[in-house]
Tab-separated table of C-alpha atoms in Angstrom:
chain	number	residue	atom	x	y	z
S	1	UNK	CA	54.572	141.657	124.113
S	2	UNK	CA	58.186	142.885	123.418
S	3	UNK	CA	61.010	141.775	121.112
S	4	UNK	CA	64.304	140.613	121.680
S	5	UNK	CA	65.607	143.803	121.196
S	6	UNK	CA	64.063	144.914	124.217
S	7	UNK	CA	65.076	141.988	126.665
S	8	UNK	CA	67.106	144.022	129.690
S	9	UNK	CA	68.561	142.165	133.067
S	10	UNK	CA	65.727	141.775	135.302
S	11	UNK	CA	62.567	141.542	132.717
S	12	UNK	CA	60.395	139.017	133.383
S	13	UNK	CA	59.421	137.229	130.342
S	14	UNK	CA	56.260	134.265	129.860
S	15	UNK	CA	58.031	131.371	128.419
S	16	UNK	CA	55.085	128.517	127.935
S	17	UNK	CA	53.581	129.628	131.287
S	18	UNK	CA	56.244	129.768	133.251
S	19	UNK	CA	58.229	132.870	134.880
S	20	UNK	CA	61.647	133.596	133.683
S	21	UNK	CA	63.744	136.567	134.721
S	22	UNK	CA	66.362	137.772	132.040
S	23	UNK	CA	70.002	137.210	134.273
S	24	UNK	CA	72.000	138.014	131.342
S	25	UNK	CA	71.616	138.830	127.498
S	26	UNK	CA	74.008	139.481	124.795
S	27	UNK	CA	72.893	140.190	120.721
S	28	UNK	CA	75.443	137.975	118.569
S	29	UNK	CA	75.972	139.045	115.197
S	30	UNK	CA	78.074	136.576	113.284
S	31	UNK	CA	79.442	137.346	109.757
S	32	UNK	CA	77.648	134.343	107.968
S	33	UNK	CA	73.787	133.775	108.860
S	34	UNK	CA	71.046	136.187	111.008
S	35	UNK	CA	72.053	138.258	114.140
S	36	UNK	CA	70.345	136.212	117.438
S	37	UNK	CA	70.099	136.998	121.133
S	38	UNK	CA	72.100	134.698	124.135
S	39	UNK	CA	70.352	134.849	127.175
S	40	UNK	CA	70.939	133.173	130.686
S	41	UNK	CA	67.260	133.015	132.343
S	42	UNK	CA	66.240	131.974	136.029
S	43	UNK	CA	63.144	130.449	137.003
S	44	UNK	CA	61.295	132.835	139.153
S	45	UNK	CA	59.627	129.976	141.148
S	46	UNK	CA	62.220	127.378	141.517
S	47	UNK	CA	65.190	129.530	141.101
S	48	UNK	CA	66.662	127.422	137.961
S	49	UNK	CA	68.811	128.750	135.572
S	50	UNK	CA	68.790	128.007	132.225
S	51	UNK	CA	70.277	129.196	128.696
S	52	UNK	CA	67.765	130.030	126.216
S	53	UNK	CA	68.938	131.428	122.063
S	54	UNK	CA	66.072	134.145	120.472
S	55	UNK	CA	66.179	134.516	116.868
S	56	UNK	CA	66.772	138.840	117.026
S	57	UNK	CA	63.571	140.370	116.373
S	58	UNK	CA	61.395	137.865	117.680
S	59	UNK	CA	58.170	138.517	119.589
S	60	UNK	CA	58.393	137.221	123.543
S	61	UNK	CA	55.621	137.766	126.003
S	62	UNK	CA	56.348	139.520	128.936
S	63	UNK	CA	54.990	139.287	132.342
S	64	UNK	CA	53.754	141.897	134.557
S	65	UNK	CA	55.591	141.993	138.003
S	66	UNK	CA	54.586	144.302	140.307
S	67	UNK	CA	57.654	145.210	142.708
S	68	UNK	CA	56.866	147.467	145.723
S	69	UNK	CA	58.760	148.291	148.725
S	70	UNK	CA	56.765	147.014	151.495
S	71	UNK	CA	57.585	147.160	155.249
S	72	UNK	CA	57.669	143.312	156.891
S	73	UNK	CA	56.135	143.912	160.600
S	74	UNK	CA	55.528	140.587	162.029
S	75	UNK	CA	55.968	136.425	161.793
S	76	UNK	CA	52.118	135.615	163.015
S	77	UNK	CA	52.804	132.120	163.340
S	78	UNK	CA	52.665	130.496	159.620
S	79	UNK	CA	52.826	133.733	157.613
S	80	UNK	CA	55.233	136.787	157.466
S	81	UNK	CA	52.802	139.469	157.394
S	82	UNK	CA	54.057	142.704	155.270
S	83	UNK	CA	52.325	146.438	154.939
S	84	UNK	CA	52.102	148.600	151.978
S	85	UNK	CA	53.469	152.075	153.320
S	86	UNK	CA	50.998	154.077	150.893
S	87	UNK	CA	47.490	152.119	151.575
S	88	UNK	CA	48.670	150.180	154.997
S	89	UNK	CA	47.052	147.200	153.251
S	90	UNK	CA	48.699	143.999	155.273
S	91	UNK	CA	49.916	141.579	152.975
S	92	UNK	CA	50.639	137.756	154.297
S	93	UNK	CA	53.130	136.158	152.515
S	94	UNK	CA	54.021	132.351	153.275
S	95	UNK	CA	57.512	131.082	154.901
S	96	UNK	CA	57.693	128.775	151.708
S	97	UNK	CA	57.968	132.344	149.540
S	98	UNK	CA	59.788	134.099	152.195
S	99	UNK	CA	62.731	131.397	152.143
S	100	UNK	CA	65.959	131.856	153.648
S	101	UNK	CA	65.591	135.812	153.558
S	102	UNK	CA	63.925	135.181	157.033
S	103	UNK	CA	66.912	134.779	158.328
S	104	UNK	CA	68.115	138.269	158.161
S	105	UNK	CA	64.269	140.245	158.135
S	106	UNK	CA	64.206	142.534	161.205
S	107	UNK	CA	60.294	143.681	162.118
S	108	UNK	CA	59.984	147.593	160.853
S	109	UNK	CA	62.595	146.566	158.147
S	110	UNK	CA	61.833	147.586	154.438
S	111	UNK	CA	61.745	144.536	151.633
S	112	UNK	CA	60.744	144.896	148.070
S	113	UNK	CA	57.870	142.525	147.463
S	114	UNK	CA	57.429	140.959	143.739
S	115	UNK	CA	53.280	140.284	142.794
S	116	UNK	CA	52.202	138.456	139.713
S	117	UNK	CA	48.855	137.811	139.158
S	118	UNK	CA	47.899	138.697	142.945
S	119	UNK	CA	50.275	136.101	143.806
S	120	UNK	CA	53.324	136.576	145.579
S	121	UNK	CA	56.472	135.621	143.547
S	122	UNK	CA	59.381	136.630	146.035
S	123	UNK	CA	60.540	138.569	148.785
S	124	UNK	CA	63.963	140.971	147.787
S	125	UNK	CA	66.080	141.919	150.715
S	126	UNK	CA	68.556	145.038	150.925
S	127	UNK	CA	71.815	144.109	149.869
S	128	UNK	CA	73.203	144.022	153.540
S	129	UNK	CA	71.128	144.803	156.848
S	130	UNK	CA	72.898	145.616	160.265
S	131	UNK	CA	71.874	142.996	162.704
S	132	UNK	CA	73.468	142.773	166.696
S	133	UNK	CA	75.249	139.595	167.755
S	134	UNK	CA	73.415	137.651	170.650
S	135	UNK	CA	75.650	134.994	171.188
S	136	UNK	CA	79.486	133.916	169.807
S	137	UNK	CA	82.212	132.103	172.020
S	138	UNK	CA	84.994	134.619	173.192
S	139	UNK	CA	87.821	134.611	170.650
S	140	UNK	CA	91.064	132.957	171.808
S	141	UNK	CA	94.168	134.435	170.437
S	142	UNK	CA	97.223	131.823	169.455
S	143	UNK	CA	98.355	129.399	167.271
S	144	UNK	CA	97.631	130.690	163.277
S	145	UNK	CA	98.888	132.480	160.501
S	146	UNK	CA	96.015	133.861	158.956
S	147	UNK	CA	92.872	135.801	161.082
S	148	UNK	CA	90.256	132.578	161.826
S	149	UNK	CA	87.051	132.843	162.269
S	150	UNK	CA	84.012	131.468	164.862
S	151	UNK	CA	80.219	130.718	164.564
S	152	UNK	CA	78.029	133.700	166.202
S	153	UNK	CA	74.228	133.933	166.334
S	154	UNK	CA	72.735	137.014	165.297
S	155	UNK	CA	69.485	138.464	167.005
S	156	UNK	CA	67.254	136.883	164.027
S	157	UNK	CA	68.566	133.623	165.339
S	158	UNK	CA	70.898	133.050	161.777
S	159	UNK	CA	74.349	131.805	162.423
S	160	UNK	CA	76.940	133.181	160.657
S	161	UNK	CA	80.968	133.321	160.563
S	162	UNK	CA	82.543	136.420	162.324
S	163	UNK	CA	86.140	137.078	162.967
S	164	UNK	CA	87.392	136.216	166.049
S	165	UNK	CA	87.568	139.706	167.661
S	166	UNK	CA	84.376	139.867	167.510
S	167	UNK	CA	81.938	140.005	170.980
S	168	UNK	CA	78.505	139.450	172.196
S	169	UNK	CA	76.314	142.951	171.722
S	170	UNK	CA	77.835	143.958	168.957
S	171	UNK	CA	76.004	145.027	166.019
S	172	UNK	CA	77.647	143.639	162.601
S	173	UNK	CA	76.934	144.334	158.728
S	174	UNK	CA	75.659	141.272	157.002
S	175	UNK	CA	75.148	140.147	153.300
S	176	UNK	CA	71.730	139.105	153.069
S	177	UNK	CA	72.480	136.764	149.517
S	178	UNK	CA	75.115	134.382	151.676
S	179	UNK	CA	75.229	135.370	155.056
S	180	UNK	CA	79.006	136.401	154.620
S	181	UNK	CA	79.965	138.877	157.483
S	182	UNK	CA	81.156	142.229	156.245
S	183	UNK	CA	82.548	144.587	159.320
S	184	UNK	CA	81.636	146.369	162.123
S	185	UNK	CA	78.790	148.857	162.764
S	186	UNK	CA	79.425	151.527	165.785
């Protein structure tokens, strides 16, 4: 148990048996009438954000979330299977957890793996990953005003928007929350 004085961005809290993870939080005190807390929370299963007011002070039940880096080294068919670098336990987490962070997991790649309850919660990503280009249509120089852009598959089989002077074999920077290209890697 905690109060609401405690609530920081990223705290998972136990709201009537459900996981929410604090987004935001701000303490209000108005002149007239008791001090409160405004906090934005997100569903840790369906990924649903709501808006939630605490009386300041009040008791809220947290939850404990295990987070450990974990290294994902293979898709066995159904599962993505991940390995705890300390114990080499093997971990097998399910595509429906995994989501679209599969698009941009390389094998030997490291991925920070939330547990609840021995259950798997969700799979957290670096903020970018480097991955090569496979495939993209040779850019064509000409008729606009502004730089455009063409589809490309990367070597996880995502496709994402590069610039046009980008080729086939090279290796390109990639957010892993959108997919948004980000430069060039020599």
């Amino acid at each position: 148990m905690a109060t609401t004085n405690d609530l920081k961005n990223g705290l998972v809290l136990n709201i009537d048996g459900q996981l929410w993870t604090v987004v935001e939080f701000q303490h209000v005190k108005p002149g007239k009438g008791p001090a409160f807390v405004r906090t934005k929370l997100k569903n840790v299963m369906s990924g649903k954000v709501v808006d939630k007011t605490f009386n300041a002070g009040v008791k809220v039940e947290t939850a404990n979330v295990d987070k450990r880096t974990m290294q994902y080294l293979y898709n066995d068919g159904s599962d993505y299977v991940f390995m705890d670098p300390d114990t080499y336990d093997q971990l097998p987490v399910g595509p429906e957890v995994v989501g679209d962070a599969a698009k941009y997991m390389l094998e030997n790649q490291d991925a920070i793996v939330a547990r609840h309850d021995g259950s798997v919660l969700y799979i957290e990503l670096p903020a970018s990953v480097v991955l090569e280009i496979t495939y993209t249509e040779p850019g064509l120089q000409g008729d606009r005003s502004t730089g455009g852009t063409k589809p490309a598959t990367v070597q996880t089989g995502a496709q994402i928007q590069v610039p046009l002077f980008i080729e086939t074999g090279e290796k390109v920077k990639v957010d892993t929350r959108d997919g948004s290209y980000l430069g060039r890697v020599n």
